[in-house]
């Protein structure tokens, strides 16, 4: 199963950046679900005094969700695609939000952080080595720091796998083809099938040393397809939990 990786994937996102917001707006609940995942970080006092990382910020939808969930926090948002970042930077932001052109793999040596919380939306299935990125996340997070990933990660049910393929071939890939980005949206389809199931990614987080792992299914048509993963950089929990 051929996937776009690294520079090829960044270039595909560069090309798609002009139409990306329009296509995601067609996804019912896209921005609402991002906000719900950001709020599940449960950051105290509207984020006052906290430094947050939006890892893989794209055109800024996840950054907006994080800013809404923690309006008093300082936010650093990074992405590997220069085109997506240009779209993000064209939007209005308060001075405490900063964007940087960095890959997830570069963060550990870029002098960023430390962070009180990390939010990563639709990132981990797109990186070549998710374990190395998780190690960087742990290094960048303060002790006890909070982590949330909002990700396409199938439940493991054959029905959800079949539903995802039907959605991609019936809606997502045809829509991407119309904008000239067929390769990117075929990558989306294949990357989800190739990525960890939700229990598998929860296990990966635990093996990376993150603790108190919880998995929260996203509601609506994405149930069983998109999940929120929550964890802490702190005292180990015994086993990953599945939250309602």
PDB file of C-alpha atoms in Angstrom:
ATOM      1  CA  UNK A   1       0.000   0.000   0.000  1.00  0.00           C
ATOM      2  CA  UNK A   2       1.855   3.083  -1.289  1.00  0.00           C
ATOM      3  CA  UNK A   3       1.712   6.170   0.964  1.00  0.00           C
ATOM      4  CA  UNK A   4       3.022   9.698   0.573  1.00  0.00           C
ATOM      5  CA  UNK A   5       5.774  10.459   3.066  1.00  0.00           C
ATOM      6  CA  UNK A   6       7.944  13.335   4.230  1.00  0.00           C
ATOM      7  CA  UNK A   7       8.672  15.894   1.459  1.00  0.00           C
ATOM      8  CA  UNK A   8       6.239  14.269  -0.998  1.00  0.00           C
ATOM      9  CA  UNK A   9       3.428  14.560   1.540  1.00  0.00           C
ATOM     10  CA  UNK A  10       4.364  18.146   2.444  1.00  0.00           C
ATOM     11  CA  UNK A  11       4.275  19.086  -1.246  1.00  0.00           C
ATOM     12  CA  UNK A  12       0.876  17.445  -1.660  1.00  0.00           C
ATOM     13  CA  UNK A  13      -0.439  19.497   1.265  1.00  0.00           C
ATOM     14  CA  UNK A  14       1.141  22.626  -0.243  1.00  0.00           C
ATOM     15  CA  UNK A  15      -0.817  22.049  -3.438  1.00  0.00           C
ATOM     16  CA  UNK A  16      -4.063  21.286  -1.589  1.00  0.00           C
ATOM     17  CA  UNK A  17      -3.803  24.248   0.787  1.00  0.00           C
ATOM     18  CA  UNK A  18      -5.882  26.563  -1.436  1.00  0.00           C
ATOM     19  CA  UNK A  19      -8.956  24.317  -1.260  1.00  0.00           C
ATOM     20  CA  UNK A  20      -8.363  22.514   2.047  1.00  0.00           C
ATOM     21  CA  UNK A  21     -10.583  24.702   4.229  1.00  0.00           C
ATOM     22  CA  UNK A  22     -13.404  24.492   1.715  1.00  0.00           C
ATOM     23  CA  UNK A  23     -13.301  20.703   1.592  1.00  0.00           C
ATOM     24  CA  UNK A  24     -13.078  20.239   5.356  1.00  0.00           C
ATOM     25  CA  UNK A  25     -16.047  22.600   5.750  1.00  0.00           C
ATOM     26  CA  UNK A  26     -18.110  19.963   3.911  1.00  0.00           C
ATOM     27  CA  UNK A  27     -17.338  17.458   6.677  1.00  0.00           C
ATOM     28  CA  UNK A  28     -20.195  17.673   9.225  1.00  0.00           C
ATOM     29  CA  UNK A  29     -18.775  18.410  12.671  1.00  0.00           C
ATOM     30  CA  UNK A  30     -15.142  18.800  11.543  1.00  0.00           C
ATOM     31  CA  UNK A  31     -14.425  21.963  13.543  1.00  0.00           C
ATOM     32  CA  UNK A  32     -16.810  21.095  16.378  1.00  0.00           C
ATOM     33  CA  UNK A  33     -15.066  17.762  16.915  1.00  0.00           C
ATOM     34  CA  UNK A  34     -11.639  19.423  16.945  1.00  0.00           C
ATOM     35  CA  UNK A  35     -12.881  21.797  19.636  1.00  0.00           C
ATOM     36  CA  UNK A  36     -14.279  18.938  21.697  1.00  0.00           C
ATOM     37  CA  UNK A  37     -10.934  17.171  21.555  1.00  0.00           C
ATOM     38  CA  UNK A  38      -9.056  20.349  22.538  1.00  0.00           C
ATOM     39  CA  UNK A  39     -11.417  20.883  25.467  1.00  0.00           C
ATOM     40  CA  UNK A  40     -10.775  17.328  26.646  1.00  0.00           C
ATOM     41  CA  UNK A  41      -7.303  18.508  27.643  1.00  0.00           C
ATOM     42  CA  UNK A  42      -9.144  20.230  30.529  1.00  0.00           C
ATOM     43  CA  UNK A  43      -6.630  23.040  30.786  1.00  0.00           C
ATOM     44  CA  UNK A  44      -7.164  25.095  33.949  1.00  0.00           C
ATOM     45  CA  UNK A  45      -7.975  28.816  34.164  1.00  0.00           C
ATOM     46  CA  UNK A  46      -8.548  29.178  30.398  1.00  0.00           C
ATOM     47  CA  UNK A  47      -4.879  28.283  29.897  1.00  0.00           C
ATOM     48  CA  UNK A  48      -3.492  31.309  31.765  1.00  0.00           C
ATOM     49  CA  UNK A  49       0.296  30.990  32.149  1.00  0.00           C
ATOM     50  CA  UNK A  50       0.463  27.855  29.975  1.00  0.00           C
ATOM     51  CA  UNK A  51       2.499  27.244  26.814  1.00  0.00           C
ATOM     52  CA  UNK A  52       0.750  24.885  24.382  1.00  0.00           C
ATOM     53  CA  UNK A  53       1.957  23.134  21.232  1.00  0.00           C
ATOM     54  CA  UNK A  54      -0.284  22.530  18.211  1.00  0.00           C
ATOM     55  CA  UNK A  55       1.655  19.813  16.406  1.00  0.00           C
ATOM     56  CA  UNK A  56       0.676  19.601  12.731  1.00  0.00           C
ATOM     57  CA  UNK A  57      -1.504  22.714  12.689  1.00  0.00           C
ATOM     58  CA  UNK A  58      -2.351  22.731   8.968  1.00  0.00           C
ATOM     59  CA  UNK A  59      -4.378  25.794   7.992  1.00  0.00           C
ATOM     60  CA  UNK A  60      -5.053  26.601  11.660  1.00  0.00           C
ATOM     61  CA  UNK A  61      -8.359  24.830  12.370  1.00  0.00           C
ATOM     62  CA  UNK A  62      -6.776  22.877  15.221  1.00  0.00           C
ATOM     63  CA  UNK A  63      -5.023  26.039  16.428  1.00  0.00           C
ATOM     64  CA  UNK A  64      -8.358  27.841  16.530  1.00  0.00           C
ATOM     65  CA  UNK A  65      -9.845  24.952  18.514  1.00  0.00           C
ATOM     66  CA  UNK A  66      -6.960  25.078  20.994  1.00  0.00           C
ATOM     67  CA  UNK A  67      -7.229  28.870  21.315  1.00  0.00           C
ATOM     68  CA  UNK A  68     -10.981  28.609  21.946  1.00  0.00           C
ATOM     69  CA  UNK A  69     -10.441  25.916  24.579  1.00  0.00           C
ATOM     70  CA  UNK A  70      -7.631  27.898  26.275  1.00  0.00           C
ATOM     71  CA  UNK A  71      -8.025  31.566  25.275  1.00  0.00           C
ATOM     72  CA  UNK A  72      -5.402  32.830  27.757  1.00  0.00           C
ATOM     73  CA  UNK A  73      -2.648  30.377  26.785  1.00  0.00           C
ATOM     74  CA  UNK A  74       0.421  31.005  24.680  1.00  0.00           C
ATOM     75  CA  UNK A  75       0.359  28.709  21.627  1.00  0.00           C
ATOM     76  CA  UNK A  76       3.116  27.580  19.288  1.00  0.00           C
ATOM     77  CA  UNK A  77       1.713  25.970  16.134  1.00  0.00           C
ATOM     78  CA  UNK A  78       3.960  24.056  13.711  1.00  0.00           C
ATOM     79  CA  UNK A  79       3.508  22.288  10.394  1.00  0.00           C
ATOM     80  CA  UNK A  80       5.706  20.742   7.705  1.00  0.00           C
ATOM     81  CA  UNK A  81       3.733  22.288   4.827  1.00  0.00           C
ATOM     82  CA  UNK A  82       4.649  25.858   3.931  1.00  0.00           C
ATOM     83  CA  UNK A  83       1.447  26.190   1.909  1.00  0.00           C
ATOM     84  CA  UNK A  84      -0.778  25.196   4.794  1.00  0.00           C
ATOM     85  CA  UNK A  85       1.103  27.583   7.088  1.00  0.00           C
ATOM     86  CA  UNK A  86       0.584  30.468   4.672  1.00  0.00           C
ATOM     87  CA  UNK A  87      -3.159  29.836   4.856  1.00  0.00           C
ATOM     88  CA  UNK A  88      -2.993  29.763   8.646  1.00  0.00           C
ATOM     89  CA  UNK A  89      -0.971  32.977   8.833  1.00  0.00           C
ATOM     90  CA  UNK A  90      -3.461  34.799   6.604  1.00  0.00           C
ATOM     91  CA  UNK A  91      -6.085  34.480   9.350  1.00  0.00           C
ATOM     92  CA  UNK A  92      -6.394  36.828  12.339  1.00  0.00           C
ATOM     93  CA  UNK A  93      -4.613  35.682  15.506  1.00  0.00           C
ATOM     94  CA  UNK A  94      -3.731  37.267  18.840  1.00  0.00           C
ATOM     95  CA  UNK A  95      -0.056  37.991  19.482  1.00  0.00           C
ATOM     96  CA  UNK A  96       0.267  35.013  21.829  1.00  0.00           C
ATOM     97  CA  UNK A  97      -0.185  32.587  18.881  1.00  0.00           C
ATOM     98  CA  UNK A  98       3.010  31.890  16.923  1.00  0.00           C
ATOM     99  CA  UNK A  99       3.487  29.710  13.828  1.00  0.00           C
ATOM    100  CA  UNK A 100       6.660  27.909  12.763  1.00  0.00           C
ATOM    101  CA  UNK A 101       7.596  25.891   9.677  1.00  0.00           C
ATOM    102  CA  UNK A 102       8.855  22.706  11.315  1.00  0.00           C
ATOM    103  CA  UNK A 103       8.262  19.005  10.871  1.00  0.00           C
ATOM    104  CA  UNK A 104       7.251  16.920  13.861  1.00  0.00           C
ATOM    105  CA  UNK A 105      10.625  15.197  13.639  1.00  0.00           C
ATOM    106  CA  UNK A 106      12.535  18.507  13.827  1.00  0.00           C
ATOM    107  CA  UNK A 107      10.878  19.728  17.004  1.00  0.00           C
ATOM    108  CA  UNK A 108      13.167  17.926  19.394  1.00  0.00           C
ATOM    109  CA  UNK A 109      16.220  19.837  18.150  1.00  0.00           C
ATOM    110  CA  UNK A 110      14.561  23.159  17.264  1.00  0.00           C
ATOM    111  CA  UNK A 111      14.816  24.699  20.731  1.00  0.00           C
ATOM    112  CA  UNK A 112      11.047  24.754  21.214  1.00  0.00           C
ATOM    113  CA  UNK A 113       9.295  24.156  24.523  1.00  0.00           C
ATOM    114  CA  UNK A 114       8.924  23.000  27.142  1.00  0.00           C
ATOM    115  CA  UNK A 115       5.139  22.775  26.835  1.00  0.00           C
ATOM    116  CA  UNK A 116       2.350  22.296  29.336  1.00  0.00           C
ATOM    117  CA  UNK A 117       0.215  20.458  26.765  1.00  0.00           C
ATOM    118  CA  UNK A 118       0.485  19.099  23.221  1.00  0.00           C
ATOM    119  CA  UNK A 119      -2.425  18.849  20.781  1.00  0.00           C
ATOM    120  CA  UNK A 120      -1.944  16.859  17.560  1.00  0.00           C
ATOM    121  CA  UNK A 121      -4.801  16.608  15.055  1.00  0.00           C
ATOM    122  CA  UNK A 122      -4.591  14.220  12.089  1.00  0.00           C
ATOM    123  CA  UNK A 123      -0.819  13.962  12.467  1.00  0.00           C
ATOM    124  CA  UNK A 124       0.455  10.584  13.615  1.00  0.00           C
ATOM    125  CA  UNK A 125      -0.718   8.443  10.690  1.00  0.00           C
ATOM    126  CA  UNK A 126       1.207  10.857   8.433  1.00  0.00           C
ATOM    127  CA  UNK A 127       4.632  10.588  10.068  1.00  0.00           C
ATOM    128  CA  UNK A 128       7.191   8.006   9.011  1.00  0.00           C
ATOM    129  CA  UNK A 129       8.178   7.060  12.571  1.00  0.00           C
ATOM    130  CA  UNK A 130       5.377   7.745  15.088  1.00  0.00           C
ATOM    131  CA  UNK A 131       7.423   6.295  17.943  1.00  0.00           C
ATOM    132  CA  UNK A 132      10.233   8.800  17.363  1.00  0.00           C
ATOM    133  CA  UNK A 133       7.708  11.652  17.282  1.00  0.00           C
ATOM    134  CA  UNK A 134       6.137  10.426  20.513  1.00  0.00           C
ATOM    135  CA  UNK A 135       9.585  10.379  22.106  1.00  0.00           C
ATOM    136  CA  UNK A 136      10.021  14.018  21.068  1.00  0.00           C
ATOM    137  CA  UNK A 137       6.606  14.838  22.509  1.00  0.00           C
ATOM    138  CA  UNK A 138       7.592  13.299  25.833  1.00  0.00           C
ATOM    139  CA  UNK A 139      10.835  15.283  25.851  1.00  0.00           C
ATOM    140  CA  UNK A 140       9.014  18.538  25.079  1.00  0.00           C
ATOM    141  CA  UNK A 141       6.210  17.992  27.610  1.00  0.00           C
ATOM    142  CA  UNK A 142       6.708  19.114  31.176  1.00  0.00           C
ATOM    143  CA  UNK A 143       6.314  16.436  33.865  1.00  0.00           C
ATOM    144  CA  UNK A 144       2.579  15.884  34.263  1.00  0.00           C
ATOM    145  CA  UNK A 145       1.951  17.701  30.966  1.00  0.00           C
ATOM    146  CA  UNK A 146      -1.161  16.829  28.990  1.00  0.00           C
ATOM    147  CA  UNK A 147      -1.411  15.247  25.559  1.00  0.00           C
ATOM    148  CA  UNK A 148      -4.326  14.935  23.149  1.00  0.00           C
ATOM    149  CA  UNK A 149      -4.334  13.441  19.649  1.00  0.00           C
ATOM    150  CA  UNK A 150      -7.392  13.765  17.409  1.00  0.00           C
ATOM    151  CA  UNK A 151      -6.890  11.112  14.756  1.00  0.00           C
ATOM    152  CA  UNK A 152      -8.375   8.902  12.087  1.00  0.00           C
ATOM    153  CA  UNK A 153      -7.840   5.565  13.834  1.00  0.00           C
ATOM    154  CA  UNK A 154     -10.331   2.796  13.108  1.00  0.00           C
ATOM    155  CA  UNK A 155     -11.956   0.842  15.906  1.00  0.00           C
ATOM    156  CA  UNK A 156     -10.766  -2.479  14.508  1.00  0.00           C
ATOM    157  CA  UNK A 157     -14.263  -3.498  13.418  1.00  0.00           C
ATOM    158  CA  UNK A 158     -14.488  -4.778   9.802  1.00  0.00           C
ATOM    159  CA  UNK A 159     -17.692  -2.726   9.470  1.00  0.00           C
ATOM    160  CA  UNK A 160     -15.880   0.532  10.268  1.00  0.00           C
ATOM    161  CA  UNK A 161     -13.065  -0.385   7.866  1.00  0.00           C
ATOM    162  CA  UNK A 162     -15.611  -1.025   5.102  1.00  0.00           C
ATOM    163  CA  UNK A 163     -17.479   2.203   5.906  1.00  0.00           C
ATOM    164  CA  UNK A 164     -14.261   4.210   5.662  1.00  0.00           C
ATOM    165  CA  UNK A 165     -13.433   2.747   2.255  1.00  0.00           C
ATOM    166  CA  UNK A 166     -16.967   3.401   1.002  1.00  0.00           C
ATOM    167  CA  UNK A 167     -16.819   7.028   2.183  1.00  0.00           C
ATOM    168  CA  UNK A 168     -13.459   7.576   0.542  1.00  0.00           C
ATOM    169  CA  UNK A 169     -14.428   6.107  -2.813  1.00  0.00           C
ATOM    170  CA  UNK A 170     -17.899   7.613  -2.794  1.00  0.00           C
ATOM    171  CA  UNK A 171     -17.185  11.126  -1.481  1.00  0.00           C
ATOM    172  CA  UNK A 172     -13.682  12.039  -0.318  1.00  0.00           C
ATOM    173  CA  UNK A 173     -11.530  10.937  -3.263  1.00  0.00           C
ATOM    174  CA  UNK A 174     -13.982  12.250  -5.916  1.00  0.00           C
ATOM    175  CA  UNK A 175     -14.088  15.642  -4.128  1.00  0.00           C
ATOM    176  CA  UNK A 176     -10.284  15.728  -3.970  1.00  0.00           C
ATOM    177  CA  UNK A 177     -10.063  14.778  -7.626  1.00  0.00           C
ATOM    178  CA  UNK A 178     -12.149  17.808  -8.579  1.00  0.00           C
ATOM    179  CA  UNK A 179      -9.591  20.091  -6.898  1.00  0.00           C
ATOM    180  CA  UNK A 180      -6.618  18.344  -8.517  1.00  0.00           C
ATOM    181  CA  UNK A 181      -5.520  16.628  -5.303  1.00  0.00           C
ATOM    182  CA  UNK A 182      -6.483  13.022  -5.957  1.00  0.00           C
ATOM    183  CA  UNK A 183      -3.108  11.689  -4.764  1.00  0.00           C
ATOM    184  CA  UNK A 184      -3.470  13.368  -1.365  1.00  0.00           C
ATOM    185  CA  UNK A 185      -6.966  12.034  -0.749  1.00  0.00           C
ATOM    186  CA  UNK A 186      -6.037   8.546  -1.898  1.00  0.00           C
ATOM    187  CA  UNK A 187      -3.223   8.839   0.634  1.00  0.00           C
ATOM    188  CA  UNK A 188      -5.805   9.798   3.271  1.00  0.00           C
ATOM    189  CA  UNK A 189      -7.812   6.654   2.520  1.00  0.00           C
ATOM    190  CA  UNK A 190      -4.795   4.359   2.530  1.00  0.00           C
ATOM    191  CA  UNK A 191      -3.074   5.973   5.522  1.00  0.00           C
ATOM    192  CA  UNK A 192      -6.072   5.337   7.760  1.00  0.00           C
ATOM    193  CA  UNK A 193      -6.231   1.675   6.722  1.00  0.00           C
ATOM    194  CA  UNK A 194      -2.493   1.276   7.334  1.00  0.00           C
ATOM    195  CA  UNK A 195      -2.430   3.107  10.696  1.00  0.00           C
ATOM    196  CA  UNK A 196      -2.949   1.646  14.177  1.00  0.00           C
ATOM    197  CA  UNK A 197      -6.430   0.769  15.310  1.00  0.00           C
ATOM    198  CA  UNK A 198      -7.630   2.846  18.264  1.00  0.00           C
ATOM    199  CA  UNK A 199      -6.590   0.171  20.808  1.00  0.00           C
ATOM    200  CA  UNK A 200      -3.283  -0.211  18.956  1.00  0.00           C
ATOM    201  CA  UNK A 201      -2.479   3.506  19.112  1.00  0.00           C
ATOM    202  CA  UNK A 202      -3.454   3.618  22.789  1.00  0.00           C
ATOM    203  CA  UNK A 203      -0.964   0.826  23.364  1.00  0.00           C
ATOM    204  CA  UNK A 204       1.676   2.719  21.396  1.00  0.00           C
ATOM    205  CA  UNK A 205       1.187   5.755  23.650  1.00  0.00           C
ATOM    206  CA  UNK A 206       1.661   3.603  26.722  1.00  0.00           C
ATOM    207  CA  UNK A 207       4.805   1.983  25.337  1.00  0.00           C
ATOM    208  CA  UNK A 208       6.174   5.471  24.617  1.00  0.00           C
ATOM    209  CA  UNK A 209       5.954   6.238  28.331  1.00  0.00           C
ATOM    210  CA  UNK A 210       2.794   8.354  28.319  1.00  0.00           C
ATOM    211  CA  UNK A 211       0.416   7.509  31.130  1.00  0.00           C
ATOM    212  CA  UNK A 212      -3.268   7.628  32.079  1.00  0.00           C
ATOM    213  CA  UNK A 213      -4.155   6.851  28.451  1.00  0.00           C
ATOM    214  CA  UNK A 214      -7.805   7.245  27.495  1.00  0.00           C
ATOM    215  CA  UNK A 215      -9.577   6.723  24.175  1.00  0.00           C
ATOM    216  CA  UNK A 216     -12.722   8.734  23.434  1.00  0.00           C
ATOM    217  CA  UNK A 217     -14.749   7.912  20.291  1.00  0.00           C
ATOM    218  CA  UNK A 218     -15.853  10.896  18.220  1.00  0.00           C
ATOM    219  CA  UNK A 219     -19.642  11.046  17.864  1.00  0.00           C
ATOM    220  CA  UNK A 220     -21.752  11.107  14.707  1.00  0.00           C
ATOM    221  CA  UNK A 221     -20.816   9.534  11.368  1.00  0.00           C
ATOM    222  CA  UNK A 222     -17.162   9.378  12.461  1.00  0.00           C
ATOM    223  CA  UNK A 223     -17.855   6.977  15.362  1.00  0.00           C
ATOM    224  CA  UNK A 224     -15.426   4.099  15.038  1.00  0.00           C
ATOM    225  CA  UNK A 225     -13.344   6.100  12.522  1.00  0.00           C
ATOM    226  CA  UNK A 226     -12.030   9.106  14.486  1.00  0.00           C
ATOM    227  CA  UNK A 227     -10.972   9.026  18.143  1.00  0.00           C
ATOM    228  CA  UNK A 228      -9.507  11.392  20.717  1.00  0.00           C
ATOM    229  CA  UNK A 229      -6.507   9.987  22.585  1.00  0.00           C
ATOM    230  CA  UNK A 230      -5.667  11.563  25.939  1.00  0.00           C
ATOM    231  CA  UNK A 231      -2.595  10.983  28.098  1.00  0.00           C
ATOM    232  CA  UNK A 232      -0.238  12.554  30.608  1.00  0.00           C
ATOM    233  CA  UNK A 233       3.520  12.756  30.919  1.00  0.00           C
ATOM    234  CA  UNK A 234       3.408  11.501  34.471  1.00  0.00           C
ATOM    235  CA  UNK A 235       2.873   8.572  36.811  1.00  0.00           C
ATOM    236  CA  UNK A 236       2.024   5.360  34.891  1.00  0.00           C
ATOM    237  CA  UNK A 237      -1.503   4.030  34.839  1.00  0.00           C
ATOM    238  CA  UNK A 238      -1.954   0.263  34.920  1.00  0.00           C
ATOM    239  CA  UNK A 239      -3.763  -0.162  31.565  1.00  0.00           C
ATOM    240  CA  UNK A 240      -5.205   2.116  28.875  1.00  0.00           C
ATOM    241  CA  UNK A 241      -8.790   3.149  29.614  1.00  0.00           C
ATOM    242  CA  UNK A 242     -11.634   3.519  27.142  1.00  0.00           C
ATOM    243  CA  UNK A 243     -13.790   6.494  28.075  1.00  0.00           C
ATOM    244  CA  UNK A 244     -17.409   6.898  27.011  1.00  0.00           C
TER     245      UNK A 244
END
